[in-house]
Coordinates of C-alpha atoms in Angstrom, one line a residue:
Y1 CA 32.3 -38.9 136.8
E2 CA 32.1 -35.6 134.8
R3 CA 30.8 -37.5 131.8
R4 CA 33.8 -39.8 131.6
P5 CA 34.7 -43.1 133.1
G6 CA 36.3 -42.8 136.5
L7 CA 36.2 -43.7 140.2
I8 CA 35.3 -41.3 143.0
Q9 CA 35.8 -41.7 146.7
L10 CA 33.0 -40.8 149.2
D11 CA 32.8 -40.9 152.9
F12 CA 30.0 -42.8 154.6
D13 CA 27.8 -39.7 154.6
G14 CA 28.2 -39.4 150.8
L15 CA 30.6 -36.5 151.0
F16 CA 32.9 -36.2 148.0
L17 CA 36.5 -36.8 148.9
G18 CA 38.2 -37.0 145.6
E19 CA 38.7 -38.8 142.3
I20 CA 40.8 -41.9 141.9
R21 CA 42.4 -42.0 138.4
L22 CA 43.8 -45.3 137.2
S23 CA 47.4 -45.0 136.1
G24 CA 50.0 -47.4 134.7
L25 CA 47.6 -48.9 132.2
P26 CA 49.2 -50.6 129.1
E27 CA 49.5 -48.3 126.1
E28 CA 47.2 -50.5 124.0
A29 CA 44.4 -50.4 126.6
L30 CA 41.2 -48.6 125.7
E31 CA 39.8 -45.9 128.0
P32 CA 38.5 -48.0 130.9
V33 CA 34.7 -48.3 131.6
I34 CA 34.5 -49.4 135.2
V35 CA 31.3 -51.3 135.9
S36 CA 32.1 -52.6 139.4
V37 CA 34.7 -51.9 142.1
A38 CA 35.8 -53.5 145.4
L39 CA 38.4 -53.0 148.1
S40 CA 40.6 -55.5 149.7
A41 CA 39.9 -56.3 153.4
A42 CA 42.7 -54.0 154.5
G43 CA 41.5 -51.2 152.2
D44 CA 44.8 -50.9 150.4
R45 CA 43.9 -52.5 147.1
I46 CA 41.3 -51.6 144.5
F47 CA 39.7 -54.3 142.3
A48 CA 38.0 -52.8 139.3
L49 CA 36.0 -54.5 136.5
D50 CA 36.5 -52.9 133.1
S51 CA 34.0 -53.7 130.4
A52 CA 36.0 -51.9 127.7
N53 CA 39.1 -54.0 128.0
L54 CA 37.3 -57.1 129.7
R55 CA 39.9 -57.0 132.5
L56 CA 40.0 -57.0 136.2
W57 CA 42.5 -54.3 137.2
I58 CA 44.2 -54.6 140.6
G59 CA 45.9 -51.5 141.9
T60 CA 46.8 -49.4 144.9
R61 CA 44.3 -47.2 146.8
E62 CA 45.7 -44.3 144.8
G63 CA 44.8 -46.0 141.5
E64 CA 48.2 -47.2 140.3
I65 CA 47.7 -50.5 138.5
L66 CA 49.8 -53.3 139.8
T67 CA 48.5 -56.2 137.7
S68 CA 45.4 -57.3 135.7
V69 CA 43.5 -60.4 134.7
D70 CA 42.1 -61.0 131.2
L71 CA 38.5 -62.1 131.7
A72 CA 38.2 -63.4 128.1
P73 CA 41.5 -65.2 127.4
G74 CA 41.7 -66.7 123.9
A75 CA 38.4 -65.2 122.7
D76 CA 38.2 -63.6 119.3
E77 CA 36.7 -60.2 118.7
R78 CA 33.2 -61.6 118.1
E79 CA 33.3 -63.7 121.3
R80 CA 34.6 -60.8 123.3
R81 CA 31.6 -58.7 122.3
D82 CA 29.3 -61.3 123.9
V83 CA 31.1 -61.2 127.3
I84 CA 29.0 -59.6 130.1
L85 CA 30.6 -58.6 133.4
G86 CA 28.7 -58.7 136.7
H87 CA 30.2 -57.6 140.0
V88 CA 33.5 -58.0 141.7
D89 CA 33.6 -58.5 145.5
V90 CA 36.4 -59.3 147.9
Y91 CA 36.0 -61.6 150.9
G92 CA 39.0 -62.6 153.0
D93 CA 41.8 -62.9 150.5
T94 CA 39.7 -63.9 147.6
A95 CA 38.3 -61.8 144.8
L96 CA 35.1 -63.1 143.2
V97 CA 34.1 -62.0 139.7
A98 CA 30.7 -62.9 138.2
L99 CA 30.5 -63.6 134.5
P100 CA 26.7 -63.8 133.9
A101 CA 26.7 -64.9 130.2
S102 CA 29.1 -67.7 131.0
S103 CA 27.2 -68.8 134.1
Q104 CA 30.4 -68.7 136.1
I105 CA 31.9 -67.2 139.2
R106 CA 35.7 -66.9 138.8
M107 CA 38.0 -66.5 141.8
F108 CA 41.4 -64.8 142.2
G109 CA 44.0 -64.2 144.8
P110 CA 45.1 -60.6 145.8
D111 CA 47.7 -60.7 143.1
G112 CA 45.3 -61.9 140.4
S113 CA 46.4 -65.5 140.6
P114 CA 43.6 -67.8 139.5
R115 CA 41.8 -69.8 142.2
G116 CA 39.4 -71.7 140.0
S117 CA 35.8 -71.1 139.0
V118 CA 32.3 -72.6 139.7
G119 CA 29.1 -72.8 137.8
K120 CA 26.8 -75.1 136.0
R121 CA 24.7 -73.5 133.2
G122 CA 21.0 -74.1 133.3
T123 CA 17.5 -73.0 134.4
A124 CA 16.7 -76.0 136.6
P125 CA 17.1 -76.0 140.3
C126 CA 20.8 -75.7 141.5
T127 CA 22.0 -74.3 138.2
L128 CA 23.2 -70.8 137.2
A129 CA 21.3 -69.0 134.5
F130 CA 22.6 -65.4 134.9
P131 CA 24.7 -65.0 138.1
T132 CA 25.6 -61.3 138.7
A133 CA 27.4 -61.4 142.1
A134 CA 28.8 -63.7 144.7
A135 CA 30.1 -63.7 148.3
L136 CA 32.2 -66.1 150.3
D137 CA 30.9 -67.3 153.7
E138 CA 32.9 -68.4 156.8
N139 CA 32.8 -72.1 155.7
G140 CA 34.5 -71.3 152.4
D141 CA 31.2 -71.8 150.4
L142 CA 30.0 -69.3 147.8
V143 CA 26.7 -67.4 148.1
I144 CA 25.5 -66.5 144.6
I145 CA 22.7 -64.3 143.3
D146 CA 21.1 -65.3 140.1
K147 CA 19.3 -62.5 138.3
Q148 CA 17.4 -64.7 135.8
R149 CA 16.3 -67.5 138.1
M150 CA 15.7 -64.9 140.9
V151 CA 17.2 -67.1 143.6
V152 CA 20.1 -67.2 146.0
L153 CA 22.3 -70.3 145.8
R154 CA 25.0 -71.7 148.1
W155 CA 27.8 -73.4 146.3
N156 CA 30.7 -75.6 147.4
R157 CA 33.7 -74.2 145.5
R158 CA 36.0 -77.2 146.1
A159 CA 33.6 -79.7 144.6
N160 CA 31.8 -77.2 142.2
R161 CA 28.5 -78.5 143.7
C162 CA 25.4 -76.6 144.4
L163 CA 24.2 -76.9 148.0
G164 CA 20.8 -75.4 147.6
D165 CA 18.4 -72.7 146.2
Y166 CA 16.8 -70.1 148.4
L167 CA 14.0 -67.5 148.1
G168 CA 12.5 -67.1 144.6
L169 CA 10.3 -64.9 142.4
G170 CA 7.9 -62.6 144.0
A171 CA 7.0 -59.0 144.9
A172 CA 6.2 -59.6 148.5
P173 CA 8.8 -58.9 151.2
G174 CA 11.4 -61.7 151.3
Y175 CA 11.0 -62.6 147.7
L176 CA 13.1 -61.5 144.7
Y177 CA 12.4 -59.6 141.5
Y178 CA 15.5 -59.3 139.3
P179 CA 18.1 -59.1 142.0
M180 CA 21.3 -57.4 141.0
D181 CA 23.8 -57.6 143.8
L182 CA 24.4 -59.0 147.3
A183 CA 26.8 -58.6 150.3
L184 CA 27.4 -60.3 153.6
D185 CA 28.3 -58.5 156.8
R186 CA 30.0 -59.6 160.0
E187 CA 26.7 -59.9 161.8
G188 CA 25.7 -62.7 159.5
Q189 CA 23.2 -60.6 157.5
I190 CA 22.7 -60.8 153.8
Y191 CA 21.9 -57.7 151.8
I192 CA 20.3 -58.1 148.4
A193 CA 19.8 -55.2 146.0
Q194 CA 17.0 -55.1 143.4
G195 CA 17.3 -52.5 140.7
Y196 CA 13.8 -53.1 139.2
D197 CA 12.0 -52.8 142.6
G198 CA 14.2 -50.1 144.0
R199 CA 14.9 -51.8 147.3
V200 CA 17.5 -53.6 149.4
Q201 CA 16.3 -56.5 151.4
M202 CA 18.1 -58.0 154.5
Y203 CA 18.2 -61.6 155.6
S204 CA 20.1 -63.4 158.4
G205 CA 22.0 -66.6 158.7
M206 CA 25.4 -66.4 156.8
T207 CA 28.6 -65.0 158.1
P208 CA 31.3 -63.9 155.6
A209 CA 34.8 -65.3 155.3
P210 CA 37.1 -63.6 157.8
A211 CA 39.6 -61.0 156.7
P212 CA 43.2 -62.2 156.5
P213 CA 45.4 -61.2 159.4
R214 CA 47.0 -57.7 159.0
P215 CA 50.8 -57.7 158.7
P216 CA 52.6 -56.2 161.7
A217 CA 53.5 -52.5 161.5
P218 CA 57.1 -51.7 160.5
E219 CA 59.4 -51.3 163.5
G220 CA 59.1 -47.9 165.0
E221 CA 55.7 -47.2 163.4
D222 CA 52.5 -47.0 165.5
A223 CA 50.1 -49.7 164.3
S224 CA 47.2 -47.3 164.9
S225 CA 48.6 -45.1 162.1
T226 CA 48.2 -47.7 159.4
T227 CA 45.2 -47.7 156.9
P228 CA 42.1 -48.6 158.9
V229 CA 40.1 -51.6 158.0
P230 CA 36.9 -50.4 156.2
S231 CA 33.4 -51.5 157.1
D232 CA 32.0 -54.6 155.3
P233 CA 31.0 -54.3 151.7

């Protein structure tokens, strides 16, 4: 934004509403370079992936940082240069972070607490070569897009086991050519974005994880005045 890293807020018609500046960053932090952002189900928390600091920042809707997650713990400087960040998405009360070069999807709670990871590196069926994004369906399984293998995978996170490959390489409708991102909506549709082909394709058949129940409004406050739940990612 204005030739510097930043977040902007738009309405659903693309109208500019304002800039969200991250505040409360550690003094030693580099200027953030945000490569992916997501909102909590209630719309009150921002999850931002920062490639400069290799961190997942978790903050308020106004940009005040509450906590963060180091996405390359224990790595030396050379190893950190090799880390590639994919997308962050939030389904239910779980944040999903894709680490393509590590062939992993890592999961975190709303406060950044670790909830495990999945992934099996490879180029054979039911392996992850370069996963760039993931979603969580209503059964608690992951739906993962693999940019290199050009497939969608379903993955059981509890057993870290692949449940199947879907779609595949092709330019015809329904096939994939270097897919970048995906999302699920409440109608059971899957949206897959392809940067190289300049299109978004829609498929049916997977419902996302439900949003966590909203806390009751404070006594004396009208529940309708609280932050509205946004549309699906």
